[in-house]
Short mmCIF file of C-alpha atoms and ligand atoms in Angstrom, two decimals:
data_model
loop_
_atom_site.label_atom_id
_atom_site.label_comp_id
_atom_site.label_asym_id
_atom_site.label_seq_id
_atom_site.Cartn_x
_atom_site.Cartn_y
_atom_site.Cartn_z
CA MET A 1 39.16 -53.61 -44.35
CA ILE A 2 36.66 -52.58 -48.24
CA THR A 3 36.11 -57.35 -47.56
CA ARG A 4 35.45 -56.57 -44.26
CA ARG A 5 32.52 -54.83 -45.39
CA LYS A 6 31.25 -56.06 -48.61
CA THR A 7 31.34 -59.27 -46.42
CA LEU A 8 28.49 -57.89 -43.60
CA LYS A 9 26.31 -56.33 -46.57
CA GLY A 10 26.38 -59.33 -47.61
CA LEU A 11 25.16 -60.65 -44.49
CA GLY A 12 22.55 -58.17 -44.85
CA ILE A 13 23.80 -56.95 -41.56
CA THR A 14 24.55 -53.34 -42.93
CA SER A 15 20.13 -52.86 -42.94
CA LEU A 16 19.95 -54.31 -40.38
CA ALA A 17 21.29 -52.07 -38.25
CA ALA A 18 20.10 -48.61 -40.49
CA SER A 19 16.94 -49.74 -39.67
CA LEU A 20 17.60 -50.10 -35.63
CA PRO A 21 20.53 -47.86 -35.59
CA SER A 22 19.87 -46.96 -31.68
CA ILE A 23 19.59 -51.00 -31.22
CA ALA A 24 22.34 -51.69 -32.24
CA PHE A 25 24.77 -49.04 -31.17
CA SER A 26 24.15 -48.16 -27.90
CA GLN A 27 25.55 -49.42 -24.67
CA SER A 28 24.78 -52.04 -22.54
CA ASN A 29 24.98 -49.14 -20.15
CA THR A 30 22.27 -47.32 -17.95
CA THR A 31 24.11 -44.04 -18.38
CA THR A 32 23.71 -44.03 -22.00
CA SER A 33 20.16 -46.18 -22.86
CA ASP A 34 18.54 -44.32 -25.25
CA GLN A 35 15.16 -46.15 -24.16
CA LEU A 36 12.46 -42.89 -24.39
CA ASN A 37 10.87 -42.20 -21.11
CA PRO A 38 7.19 -41.26 -20.84
CA LEU A 39 6.77 -36.76 -20.24
CA LYS A 40 5.83 -36.60 -16.20
CA ILE A 41 4.27 -34.30 -15.70
CA PRO A 42 4.40 -32.42 -11.46
CA VAL A 43 1.08 -32.25 -9.81
CA GLU A 44 -1.60 -29.86 -10.05
CA LEU A 45 -1.50 -27.94 -6.59
CA ARG A 46 -4.57 -25.57 -6.33
CA GLY A 47 -4.16 -25.12 -2.69
CA GLU A 48 -7.37 -25.22 -0.28
CA LEU A 49 -10.05 -22.48 -1.70
CA ASN A 50 -11.50 -20.30 2.04
CA ALA A 51 -13.97 -18.19 -0.32
CA ASP A 52 -15.84 -16.52 2.10
CA LEU A 53 -13.10 -13.66 3.19
CA ASN A 54 -13.20 -9.94 0.91
CA THR A 55 -9.91 -11.38 -1.41
CA PRO A 56 -10.53 -15.52 -1.07
CA VAL A 57 -7.36 -17.02 0.14
CA ARG A 58 -5.35 -20.20 -1.19
CA GLN A 59 -4.02 -21.76 1.02
CA PHE A 60 -0.73 -24.20 0.01
CA GLN A 61 1.22 -26.52 2.06
CA LEU A 62 4.75 -27.94 0.50
CA THR A 63 7.10 -29.82 2.07
CA LEU A 64 10.83 -29.54 2.24
CA GLN A 65 12.31 -33.03 1.74
CA SER A 66 14.79 -35.22 0.70
CA GLY A 67 14.49 -38.48 -1.28
CA SER A 68 15.74 -40.45 -3.85
CA THR A 69 14.86 -40.64 -6.88
CA SER A 70 14.96 -42.95 -10.48
CA PHE A 71 15.98 -41.19 -13.15
CA PHE A 72 17.97 -44.62 -14.91
CA PRO A 73 16.41 -47.98 -14.96
CA ASN A 74 16.90 -49.54 -11.50
CA VAL A 75 18.91 -47.01 -10.10
CA GLN A 76 17.84 -45.13 -7.38
CA THR A 77 19.61 -41.16 -7.00
CA ALA A 78 19.44 -39.48 -3.99
CA THR A 79 17.27 -35.66 -5.02
CA MET A 80 15.48 -32.94 -2.42
CA GLY A 81 11.89 -32.14 -3.62
CA ILE A 82 9.38 -30.40 -2.63
CA ASN A 83 6.38 -32.83 -1.55
CA GLY A 84 8.38 -35.76 -3.43
CA SER A 85 11.22 -36.32 -4.28
CA TYR A 86 12.32 -34.36 -6.85
CA LEU A 87 11.00 -30.60 -8.19
CA GLY A 88 7.20 -29.97 -7.20
CA PRO A 89 4.50 -29.70 -7.80
CA THR A 90 3.27 -27.28 -9.57
CA MET A 91 0.82 -24.70 -8.39
CA ARG A 92 -1.32 -22.68 -10.02
CA PHE A 93 -2.46 -19.02 -8.45
CA ARG A 94 -5.18 -16.72 -9.35
CA ARG A 95 -5.11 -13.08 -10.12
CA GLY A 96 -6.87 -10.92 -7.53
CA GLU A 97 -7.00 -14.14 -4.51
CA GLU A 98 -4.87 -14.23 -1.88
CA VAL A 99 -1.91 -17.27 -0.85
CA ALA A 100 -1.53 -18.10 2.11
CA LEU A 101 1.75 -20.59 2.34
CA GLN A 102 3.15 -22.34 4.85
CA VAL A 103 6.46 -24.47 4.13
CA GLN A 104 8.04 -26.82 6.43
CA ASN A 105 11.23 -27.62 6.05
CA GLN A 106 12.53 -31.30 7.22
CA LEU A 107 15.69 -31.19 5.22
CA ASN A 108 18.36 -31.28 7.48
CA GLU A 109 19.75 -28.02 6.60
CA PRO A 110 17.98 -24.34 5.89
CA SER A 111 16.84 -23.92 3.75
CA THR A 112 13.80 -20.67 1.63
CA LEU A 113 11.96 -21.01 -0.90
CA HIS A 114 11.39 -17.82 -3.55
CA TRP A 115 8.74 -16.90 -5.62
CA HIS A 116 9.70 -15.62 -8.41
CA GLY A 117 9.00 -12.92 -10.01
CA PHE A 118 6.10 -12.10 -7.88
CA HIS A 119 5.52 -8.21 -6.95
CA LEU A 120 5.05 -8.87 -2.57
CA PRO A 121 6.00 -7.43 0.41
CA PRO A 122 9.57 -7.97 0.78
CA SER A 123 9.07 -10.14 3.88
CA ALA A 124 6.84 -12.96 1.57
CA ASP A 125 10.22 -12.82 -0.87
CA GLY A 126 11.30 -15.81 0.47
CA GLY A 127 15.14 -14.72 -0.30
CA PRO A 128 17.65 -15.35 1.92
CA HIS A 129 16.46 -13.24 4.67
CA GLN A 130 13.74 -15.80 5.07
CA PRO A 131 15.67 -18.42 6.04
CA ILE A 132 13.53 -21.43 7.41
CA GLU A 133 16.20 -23.61 9.87
CA ALA A 134 15.31 -27.22 9.32
CA GLY A 135 12.65 -29.01 11.36
CA GLN A 136 11.19 -25.32 11.14
CA THR A 137 8.10 -23.80 8.98
CA TRP A 138 7.47 -20.64 7.32
CA ASN A 139 4.13 -19.03 7.08
CA THR A 140 3.39 -16.59 4.50
CA GLY A 141 1.24 -14.79 1.68
CA PHE A 142 0.63 -12.07 -0.91
CA GLU A 143 -1.53 -11.20 -2.98
CA VAL A 144 -1.51 -12.19 -6.33
CA VAL A 145 -1.43 -8.98 -8.28
CA GLN A 146 0.55 -10.64 -11.62
CA TYR A 147 -0.97 -11.52 -15.19
CA ALA A 148 -1.30 -14.23 -16.87
CA GLY A 149 1.74 -16.65 -16.82
CA THR A 150 4.23 -19.11 -15.91
CA PHE A 151 6.05 -18.26 -13.20
CA TRP A 152 8.58 -20.79 -10.45
CA TYR A 153 9.84 -20.62 -7.11
CA HIS A 154 13.08 -22.25 -5.66
CA SER A 155 15.33 -22.50 -2.27
CA HIS A 156 17.24 -18.59 -2.05
CA MET A 157 19.14 -19.75 0.54
CA LEU A 158 22.17 -17.70 1.25
CA HIS A 159 25.35 -19.65 -0.64
CA THR A 160 23.80 -22.93 -1.24
CA SER A 161 21.38 -22.23 -3.86
CA GLY A 162 23.03 -23.46 -6.65
CA GLU A 163 23.09 -27.16 -4.95
CA GLN A 164 19.59 -27.16 -3.18
CA VAL A 165 18.30 -26.10 -6.98
CA TYR A 166 20.17 -28.64 -8.55
CA ARG A 167 19.42 -31.09 -5.94
CA GLY A 168 15.15 -30.10 -7.36
CA LEU A 169 14.08 -27.46 -4.80
CA ALA A 170 12.69 -26.12 -8.00
CA GLY A 171 8.80 -25.94 -9.23
CA LEU A 172 5.99 -24.01 -11.40
CA ILE A 173 4.21 -22.15 -10.52
CA LEU A 174 1.11 -20.92 -13.14
CA ILE A 175 -1.07 -17.75 -12.99
CA ASP A 176 -4.88 -18.56 -14.10
CA ASP A 177 -6.83 -14.63 -15.14
CA ASN A 178 -10.43 -14.72 -14.71
CA GLU A 179 -10.22 -11.81 -17.22
CA GLN A 180 -8.08 -13.05 -19.55
CA GLU A 181 -9.96 -12.71 -22.95
CA VAL A 182 -7.37 -14.87 -25.41
CA GLU A 183 -8.45 -18.36 -25.30
CA LEU A 184 -5.54 -20.17 -25.87
CA PRO A 185 -4.62 -24.54 -24.69
CA SER A 186 -5.24 -25.18 -21.11
CA ASP A 187 -5.65 -28.60 -20.87
CA TYR A 188 -2.24 -29.37 -18.38
CA GLY A 189 -0.89 -31.86 -19.80
CA VAL A 190 -3.07 -32.55 -22.87
CA ASP A 191 -2.40 -29.83 -24.85
CA ASP A 192 -0.99 -27.10 -22.11
CA ILE A 193 2.70 -28.49 -21.32
CA PRO A 194 4.92 -28.15 -18.50
CA LEU A 195 8.68 -28.41 -19.28
CA VAL A 196 11.17 -27.36 -17.10
CA VAL A 197 14.37 -28.21 -18.22
CA GLN A 198 17.44 -29.46 -16.95
CA ASP A 199 20.54 -29.94 -18.16
CA ARG A 200 22.43 -32.42 -14.75
CA ARG A 201 25.27 -34.64 -14.42
CA PHE A 202 25.67 -37.74 -13.12
CA ASP A 203 28.61 -40.06 -11.83
CA ASP A 204 28.47 -44.04 -13.30
CA ASP A 205 26.47 -44.93 -10.40
CA GLY A 206 23.52 -42.70 -10.88
CA SER A 207 24.56 -40.23 -8.25
CA LEU A 208 24.13 -36.19 -9.08
CA LEU A 209 27.73 -35.10 -9.27
CA TYR A 210 27.72 -30.73 -8.84
CA MET A 211 30.42 -29.35 -8.87
CA ASN A 212 33.40 -31.72 -9.01
CA ARG A 213 35.08 -29.74 -11.76
CA TYR A 214 37.26 -26.57 -11.80
CA GLU A 215 35.45 -24.94 -14.66
CA ASP A 216 32.26 -25.38 -12.55
CA LEU A 217 34.09 -22.56 -10.00
CA VAL A 218 34.08 -20.02 -12.84
CA MET A 219 31.54 -21.34 -15.64
CA GLY A 220 28.22 -22.53 -12.92
CA MET A 221 27.45 -26.16 -13.23
CA HIS A 222 26.70 -27.32 -16.13
CA GLY A 223 25.66 -31.26 -17.28
CA GLU A 224 25.36 -33.38 -20.52
CA THR A 225 22.04 -35.28 -18.97
CA ILE A 226 18.89 -33.51 -20.14
CA LEU A 227 16.22 -33.78 -17.74
CA VAL A 228 12.34 -32.06 -18.81
CA ASN A 229 10.76 -32.23 -15.71
CA GLY A 230 12.59 -34.92 -14.18
CA THR A 231 13.04 -36.37 -17.18
CA ARG A 232 15.67 -39.05 -18.86
CA ASN A 233 15.03 -39.08 -22.21
CA ALA A 234 11.40 -38.17 -22.24
CA PHE A 235 8.56 -38.04 -25.02
CA PHE A 236 5.35 -37.35 -25.19
CA GLU A 237 2.54 -38.29 -27.40
CA ALA A 238 0.44 -35.26 -28.67
CA GLU A 239 -3.45 -35.41 -29.07
CA THR A 240 -4.26 -31.90 -30.22
CA ARG A 241 -3.40 -29.59 -33.40
CA LYS A 242 -1.71 -27.49 -31.29
CA LEU A 243 0.50 -27.44 -27.97
CA ARG A 244 1.40 -24.66 -25.73
CA LEU A 245 4.80 -25.48 -24.49
CA ARG A 246 5.68 -23.45 -20.59
CA LEU A 247 9.36 -23.72 -21.09
CA LEU A 248 11.13 -22.59 -18.36
CA ASN A 249 15.15 -22.86 -18.36
CA ALA A 250 15.41 -24.66 -14.67
CA SER A 251 19.05 -25.25 -15.41
CA ASN A 252 21.89 -23.57 -12.43
CA ALA A 253 24.19 -22.29 -15.46
CA ARG A 254 23.14 -23.32 -19.61
CA THR A 255 21.87 -21.63 -21.44
CA PHE A 256 19.45 -23.52 -24.27
CA THR A 257 18.62 -22.23 -27.18
CA PHE A 258 15.36 -24.15 -28.66
CA ALA A 259 14.69 -25.11 -32.10
CA PHE A 260 12.85 -28.05 -33.87
CA SER A 261 14.56 -31.02 -35.30
CA ASP A 262 12.73 -30.24 -38.88
CA ASP A 263 13.92 -25.89 -38.29
CA ARG A 264 9.89 -25.41 -38.13
CA GLU A 265 8.36 -22.03 -37.62
CA PHE A 266 6.17 -22.30 -33.69
CA HIS A 267 5.15 -18.64 -31.94
CA GLN A 268 5.98 -17.02 -28.81
CA ILE A 269 3.26 -15.84 -27.24
CA ALA A 270 4.28 -15.25 -23.57
CA SER A 271 7.63 -14.23 -21.74
CA ASP A 272 8.11 -13.71 -18.23
CA GLY A 273 5.33 -11.81 -16.75
CA GLY A 274 2.55 -12.92 -18.74
CA LEU A 275 1.06 -12.25 -23.06
CA LEU A 276 3.32 -10.53 -24.91
CA GLY A 277 1.32 -8.02 -27.38
CA ARG A 278 1.43 -10.03 -30.20
CA PRO A 279 2.75 -14.09 -31.53
CA VAL A 280 6.51 -13.50 -32.35
CA ALA A 281 7.29 -16.24 -34.74
CA MET A 282 10.46 -17.26 -34.72
CA THR A 283 13.15 -20.56 -35.34
CA ARG A 284 15.16 -20.46 -32.13
CA LEU A 285 14.28 -19.16 -28.49
CA GLU A 286 17.29 -18.97 -26.13
CA LEU A 287 15.87 -18.97 -22.83
CA ALA A 288 19.13 -18.51 -19.83
CA PRO A 289 18.18 -19.61 -16.23
CA ALA A 290 15.30 -18.80 -14.93
CA GLU A 291 13.67 -17.55 -17.95
CA ARG A 292 10.30 -18.46 -19.70
CA GLY A 293 8.61 -18.53 -22.38
CA GLU A 294 5.27 -20.18 -23.56
CA ILE A 295 5.17 -21.52 -27.38
CA ILE A 296 2.09 -22.81 -29.81
CA LEU A 297 4.11 -25.92 -32.11
CA GLU A 298 1.34 -26.64 -34.35
CA LEU A 299 1.39 -30.48 -35.10
CA ALA A 300 0.13 -32.39 -38.75
CA PRO A 301 -1.39 -35.80 -37.13
CA GLY A 302 0.82 -39.28 -36.99
CA GLU A 303 4.09 -36.50 -36.72
CA GLU A 304 6.78 -36.86 -35.15
CA VAL A 305 9.03 -33.85 -34.05
CA LYS A 306 11.68 -33.35 -31.72
CA LEU A 307 12.55 -30.07 -29.47
CA LEU A 308 16.34 -29.73 -29.31
CA SER A 309 18.49 -27.15 -28.13
CA LEU A 310 20.94 -26.05 -31.00
CA GLY A 311 24.41 -24.95 -29.37
CA LYS A 312 26.17 -21.30 -30.35
CA PRO A 313 28.26 -20.96 -33.32
CA ASN A 314 31.70 -20.42 -32.26
CA ASN A 315 32.75 -17.04 -31.70
CA PHE A 316 33.33 -16.66 -28.11
CA PRO A 317 35.22 -13.88 -26.72
CA GLU A 318 38.73 -15.72 -25.91
CA PHE A 319 40.15 -15.24 -22.54
CA ASP A 320 42.35 -16.68 -20.17
CA GLY A 321 43.04 -19.57 -22.09
CA ALA A 322 42.32 -22.92 -20.97
CA MET A 323 38.82 -21.32 -19.81
CA SER A 324 37.89 -19.84 -23.15
CA GLU A 325 38.37 -23.59 -24.22
CA ILE A 326 35.70 -25.11 -22.11
CA MET A 327 33.56 -22.11 -22.71
CA ARG A 328 33.89 -22.96 -25.97
CA LYS A 329 32.41 -27.23 -25.55
CA LEU A 330 29.78 -25.63 -23.59
CA ASN A 331 28.44 -23.17 -25.36
CA THR A 332 28.75 -25.24 -28.73
CA GLN A 333 27.17 -28.69 -27.05
CA SER A 334 24.03 -29.57 -29.27
CA PHE A 335 21.30 -31.83 -27.40
CA ASP A 336 17.65 -33.96 -27.59
CA ILE A 337 14.86 -31.88 -25.14
CA LEU A 338 11.74 -34.06 -25.60
CA GLN A 339 10.74 -35.77 -28.34
CA ILE A 340 6.88 -35.38 -29.69
CA ARG A 341 5.13 -38.00 -31.34
CA ALA A 342 1.69 -36.37 -32.97
CA GLN A 343 -1.30 -38.91 -32.87
CA PRO A 344 -2.46 -39.84 -36.51
CA GLU A 345 -5.32 -38.71 -35.54
CA LEU A 346 -5.86 -35.18 -33.49
CA ARG A 347 -8.41 -32.64 -32.11
CA ASP A 348 -8.60 -29.29 -33.11
CA SER A 349 -7.43 -26.54 -31.28
CA PRO A 350 -8.28 -22.98 -30.52
CA GLU A 351 -7.02 -20.23 -33.31
CA ILE A 352 -4.34 -18.23 -31.86
CA PRO A 353 -5.03 -13.98 -32.67
CA GLU A 354 -3.18 -12.11 -34.13
CA GLN A 355 -2.69 -9.75 -31.44
CA PHE A 356 -2.86 -10.18 -27.45
CA ASN A 357 -4.11 -6.87 -25.43
CA SER A 358 -1.24 -4.78 -26.38
CA ILE A 359 1.49 -3.96 -23.29
CA TYR A 360 1.39 -1.27 -21.82
CA ARG A 361 5.32 0.12 -22.64
CA LEU A 362 6.76 1.95 -19.33
CA PRO A 363 8.39 5.09 -21.39
CA GLU A 364 11.71 6.02 -20.57
CA ALA A 365 10.64 9.71 -19.25
CA ALA A 366 9.30 8.10 -16.28
CA SER A 367 12.39 7.45 -14.87
CA THR A 368 13.21 9.31 -12.49
CA ASN A 369 16.81 8.22 -11.56
CA THR A 370 18.60 5.81 -13.69
CA ARG A 371 21.70 3.52 -11.66
CA GLN A 372 24.09 1.38 -12.69
CA PHE A 373 25.08 -1.97 -12.71
CA LEU A 374 28.69 -3.42 -13.43
CA LEU A 375 28.25 -7.35 -13.58
CA SER A 376 32.47 -8.66 -13.37
CA MET A 377 34.53 -11.73 -13.05
CA GLY A 378 37.76 -11.97 -11.85
CA SER A 379 38.02 -8.79 -9.84
CA GLY A 380 41.00 -10.72 -7.33
CA MET A 381 38.45 -9.88 -3.96
CA ARG A 382 38.56 -12.93 -1.51
CA SER A 383 35.05 -14.48 -1.24
CA GLY A 384 33.03 -13.10 1.44
CA GLU A 385 35.64 -9.76 1.25
CA ASP A 386 33.90 -6.22 1.33
CA ARG A 387 35.53 -4.28 -0.27
CA GLY A 388 33.40 -1.28 1.28
CA PRO A 389 31.72 1.82 -0.50
CA GLY A 390 33.16 3.24 -3.74
CA ARG A 391 35.79 1.35 -4.11
CA GLY A 392 34.64 -0.98 -7.26
CA THR A 393 37.42 -2.70 -9.03
CA ARG A 394 38.07 -1.09 -12.79
CA ASN A 395 37.99 -3.61 -14.98
CA GLY A 396 36.97 -7.63 -14.50
CA ASN A 397 40.23 -8.57 -16.43
CA GLY A 398 42.70 -7.94 -13.75
CA GLY A 399 42.40 -11.72 -11.33
CA GLY A 400 42.68 -13.54 -13.59
CA TYR A 401 38.75 -16.07 -13.83
CA GLY A 402 40.26 -18.86 -12.10
CA GLY A 403 39.47 -18.49 -8.05
CA GLY A 404 35.47 -18.10 -9.68
CA GLN A 405 35.32 -14.50 -8.47
CA PHE A 406 32.11 -12.73 -9.26
CA SER A 407 30.35 -8.93 -8.53
CA ILE A 408 28.24 -6.93 -9.00
CA ASN A 409 29.91 -2.92 -9.25
CA GLY A 410 32.93 -4.36 -7.68
CA ARG A 411 31.08 -5.81 -4.11
CA LEU A 412 30.28 -8.85 -3.02
CA MET A 413 26.65 -9.89 -2.02
CA ASN A 414 27.11 -8.77 2.27
CA MET A 415 23.73 -9.06 4.42
CA ASN A 416 25.07 -6.30 6.44
CA PHE A 417 25.01 -4.14 3.35
CA VAL A 418 22.23 -2.50 1.71
CA ASN A 419 23.37 -1.83 -2.37
CA GLU A 420 20.54 0.33 -2.49
CA ARG A 421 17.97 2.25 -1.30
CA ILE A 422 14.46 3.43 -3.66
CA GLU A 423 11.76 5.52 -2.70
CA LEU A 424 8.26 3.88 -3.36
CA ASN A 425 6.33 5.28 -5.96
CA THR A 426 9.35 6.33 -7.64
CA THR A 427 10.33 4.58 -11.49
CA GLU A 428 13.79 4.05 -12.26
CA ILE A 429 15.98 3.23 -15.18
CA TRP A 430 18.89 0.79 -14.49
CA GLU A 431 21.69 0.01 -16.81
CA VAL A 432 23.43 -3.11 -16.43
CA ARG A 433 27.17 -3.90 -17.94
CA ASN A 434 28.38 -6.61 -18.21
CA ASN A 435 32.67 -5.84 -18.20
CA SER A 436 33.00 -9.91 -18.05
CA PRO A 437 33.70 -12.49 -20.92
CA MET A 438 30.00 -14.17 -20.27
CA MET A 439 26.89 -13.76 -20.21
CA HIS A 440 25.43 -12.88 -17.36
CA PRO A 441 21.83 -13.48 -16.65
CA PHE A 442 20.47 -10.58 -14.36
CA HIS A 443 17.96 -10.62 -12.31
CA VAL A 444 15.32 -8.23 -10.30
CA HIS A 445 12.70 -9.38 -7.63
CA ASN A 446 9.50 -7.82 -6.33
CA GLY A 447 7.99 -8.01 -10.01
CA GLN A 448 8.35 -7.28 -13.49
CA PHE A 449 10.19 -4.75 -16.38
CA GLN A 450 10.82 -4.00 -19.09
CA ILE A 451 14.02 -3.71 -21.76
CA LEU A 452 14.47 -0.78 -22.92
CA ASP A 453 17.66 -1.55 -25.82
CA ARG A 454 20.44 -3.61 -25.59
CA ASP A 455 23.73 -1.45 -27.15
CA GLY A 456 21.15 1.48 -27.60
CA VAL A 457 19.01 -0.97 -29.93
CA ALA A 458 14.59 -1.90 -28.81
CA PRO A 459 15.22 -5.55 -28.25
CA ALA A 460 13.45 -8.03 -30.08
CA ALA A 461 9.23 -8.85 -30.52
CA ASN A 462 10.24 -11.35 -27.93
CA GLU A 463 11.63 -8.86 -25.38
CA MET A 464 9.83 -6.31 -25.94
CA GLY A 465 6.71 -8.11 -22.79
CA TRP A 466 7.00 -8.16 -18.94
CA LYS A 467 10.66 -9.84 -17.97
CA ASP A 468 12.11 -10.35 -15.04
CA THR A 469 15.13 -11.63 -16.06
CA VAL A 470 17.41 -10.72 -19.21
CA LYS A 471 20.37 -12.11 -20.73
CA VAL A 472 23.55 -10.02 -20.51
CA GLU A 473 25.54 -10.57 -22.73
CA SER A 474 29.74 -9.90 -22.92
CA GLY A 475 30.53 -6.17 -22.99
CA GLU A 476 26.87 -5.46 -23.40
CA LEU A 477 24.84 -3.05 -22.10
CA VAL A 478 21.41 -2.89 -21.50
CA ARG A 479 18.70 -0.80 -19.90
CA ILE A 480 15.62 -1.69 -17.98
CA ILE A 481 12.59 -0.03 -16.59
CA MET A 482 10.41 -0.75 -13.80
CA ARG A 483 8.22 0.56 -11.06
CA PHE A 484 8.58 0.44 -7.35
CA THR A 485 5.41 -0.04 -5.89
CA ASP A 486 2.85 -1.03 -3.51
CA PHE A 487 5.67 -2.20 -0.42
CA THR A 488 8.53 0.03 1.82
CA ASP A 489 10.33 -1.90 3.91
CA GLU A 490 13.11 -0.42 6.29
CA GLU A 491 14.26 -3.78 7.05
CA ASN A 492 13.49 -6.14 4.71
CA ALA A 493 15.37 -6.41 1.61
CA TYR A 494 14.90 -7.57 -2.14
CA MET A 495 17.45 -9.05 -3.89
CA TYR A 496 18.96 -8.95 -7.42
CA HIS A 497 21.39 -10.39 -8.93
CA CYS A 498 23.07 -13.60 -11.56
CA HIS A 499 21.11 -16.26 -12.27
CA ILE A 500 23.44 -18.19 -12.40
CA LEU A 501 23.28 -20.08 -9.22
CA GLU A 502 26.70 -20.49 -9.40
CA HIS A 503 27.81 -17.03 -9.55
CA GLU A 504 24.56 -15.67 -6.86
CA ASP A 505 26.69 -18.62 -4.01
CA ARG A 506 29.47 -17.30 -4.62
CA GLY A 507 28.85 -13.29 -4.26
CA MET A 508 27.21 -12.24 -7.66
CA MET A 509 24.36 -10.97 -6.04
CA GLY A 510 22.89 -7.60 -4.30
CA GLN A 511 20.09 -6.01 -2.22
CA PHE A 512 17.92 -3.03 -2.37
CA LEU A 513 14.77 -1.36 0.10
CA VAL A 514 11.41 0.22 -0.84
CA VAL A 515 11.24 3.45 1.14
CU1 LIG B 601 14.51 -17.06 -9.44
CU2 LIG B 601 16.60 -13.97 -6.25
O1 LIG B 601 15.53 -15.94 -7.95
CU1 LIG B 602 13.58 -13.98 -7.80
CU1 LIG B 603 26.67 -14.73 -13.31
#
């Protein structure tokens, strides 16, 4: 061994290997090739504006289609997309305008498109109650009342959301606001960069694997390959001193802990529903599936830095033997997300103010009603079974986790059962408790809420803004507060659910009417 090493060193081979580490040790296998690819930027779609009306209307045409996408050199992967083969265009809405959306389904299966994070009439929501049959078209629309921010749209088909989003049915929506006074990097694809981050699992032939492992039923679908805007091994060349990165965790089940390779500080400026009260300095940003975070990254000329996702410390609660091991393995994995290369000369960027428009915090005293939601796993229920009102699961540890059973208040999603009726123009506190061994990202339709506290403690500064999805850790009680305004409907419900899509598809969802 020693002799051999000496010999190699004598031949100058170690120094060659050291200077070309990735090339020297990468395999010829396409799936492990280390070659970097330029980050794809989703096409912007501004719609067709009809400004003659009282309220200007922007018209968008979206087509759900199947196609094939090249993630690996010379390999085609069967995928789904919107106006393209994988993912969809970035739609730009403007606050105060109306949007008219025409969605044509050219897939050979039913699907939906849901506008995630929007305050809108439930019939326009695009949830499981608005399926678009194969070959059909859905026309809908609503007024954009939201603040400027980063939103998204995705399939919300009952039982198949997970698979359809996994194959590509998702895209971004950016809301612009004429009234917004803050100057931020806003040159799309130049210093204002959308980052749709997803993990995927590929077979040796390049096809997407979905739910082919036993643990996927419990943990939700995780993969080992990172795609950013559908790009594997992505790099981006920066031309400006600051980059605004609009991060969307569009994974089915994986939570990312974003950080940079040199552990530098960055600032989060926006959460799910728009700008925070002020930029928040941090070195780590954790985003669960469906959560968004806009961050400002500062660069020095010529430098290279990597955006990473860091594995979590190995301190997960013990449950169900083998499953604990798998959970540890999944949660402690780290990934390269995006390599960023700053050009030798960088253009100046706007100063980021220390304070944005301060966020109005909904006062706890405004609430006239409190509801409780218990997130559980392993209740022993069979899929599709409805236990009837009031017969909740007592605890989540009874039935083992193998079957992948997920419930809210002891119930599985049932299209014919309205779980909650809420009175219009009221403010409510929802207490969301998790008695399962996993974190669940809890999402509520119909707009944005605020987090009151986690186990009685006020949330961190970057969780003080508007949110539509909130992590509820194992054993945790999270209280959120929200208003129910503008739209009533006796028939069309809004949904609330876990945004781990395999949990949602398997029952961890409920519905509410605003009346
Ligand atoms: Cu992002 Cu009910 O969904
Ligand atoms: Cu939603
Ligand atoms: Cu869940």
